[in-house]
Amino acid sequence: MDFSQLNKKASDSFQKQRTILKKLSQGKTLHCEQCGEVLTLDLATNEPGKGVVKCKKDCTDIILELGA
C-alpha cells in the first residue's frame, strides 16, 4: 500500500498549522479560510498545558500542547 499521498497531506497540514501559529505569535492578523473571521491565539485556557487557535465560529480549531 502506498502511503505517500497520506504522508504528503499530513506534512502539508502540519506546515500550514505551524505557519499560522508562527504568524499569530508574531502579532499578525490572520483570517479563517472557511468563514473569514479573525483567528485568535489563546494560551491561557482552562486546561493546563493546552492552548488553542480558533475563529469565532469554530471553523478553525487547532489544539496546542504546550511543553515545558
XYZ file of C-alpha atoms in Angstrom:
68
model
C 0.000 0.000 0.000
C 1.308 3.458 -0.963
C 1.117 5.937 1.894
C 2.939 8.742 0.083
C -0.245 10.783 -0.582
C -1.390 10.457 3.037
C 2.057 11.391 4.320
C 2.152 14.404 1.988
C -1.275 15.626 3.201
C -0.256 15.231 6.848
C 3.020 17.053 6.256
C 1.304 19.893 4.380
C -1.294 20.257 7.141
C 1.396 20.366 9.833
C 3.386 23.006 7.944
C 0.250 25.106 7.412
C -0.666 24.977 11.106
C 2.916 25.778 12.096
C 2.889 28.823 9.822
C -0.415 30.006 11.314
C 0.931 29.645 14.849
C 4.174 31.420 13.982
C 2.373 34.397 12.417
C -0.149 34.706 15.251
C 2.627 34.600 17.851
C 4.297 37.489 15.996
C 1.116 39.538 16.419
C -0.046 39.308 12.818
C -3.753 39.161 11.962
C -4.921 36.044 10.125
C -8.392 35.096 8.942
C -10.154 31.720 8.891
C -10.185 30.168 5.425
C -13.767 28.964 5.921
C -15.642 31.976 7.344
C -13.169 34.867 7.113
C -13.316 35.672 10.852
C -10.131 36.700 12.653
C -8.127 33.830 14.184
C -7.160 34.161 17.839
C -4.371 32.517 19.810
C -5.298 31.681 23.420
C -2.540 30.280 25.623
C -4.469 30.830 28.894
C -7.082 28.094 28.553
C -8.854 26.219 31.353
C -6.762 23.154 30.600
C -3.169 23.300 31.895
C -0.583 22.748 29.179
C -3.056 23.453 26.362
C -3.547 26.358 24.000
C -5.932 26.947 21.131
C -6.110 28.767 17.813
C -9.674 29.374 16.663
C -12.149 31.686 14.985
C -15.439 32.956 16.449
C -17.480 30.361 14.544
C -15.121 27.480 15.492
C -14.477 26.524 11.834
C -10.789 26.605 12.697
C -9.946 24.922 15.989
C -6.315 23.936 16.482
C -5.463 22.489 19.905
C -1.886 23.096 21.039
C 0.014 21.018 23.559
C 2.395 23.310 25.387
C 5.532 21.692 26.777
C 7.888 22.832 29.476
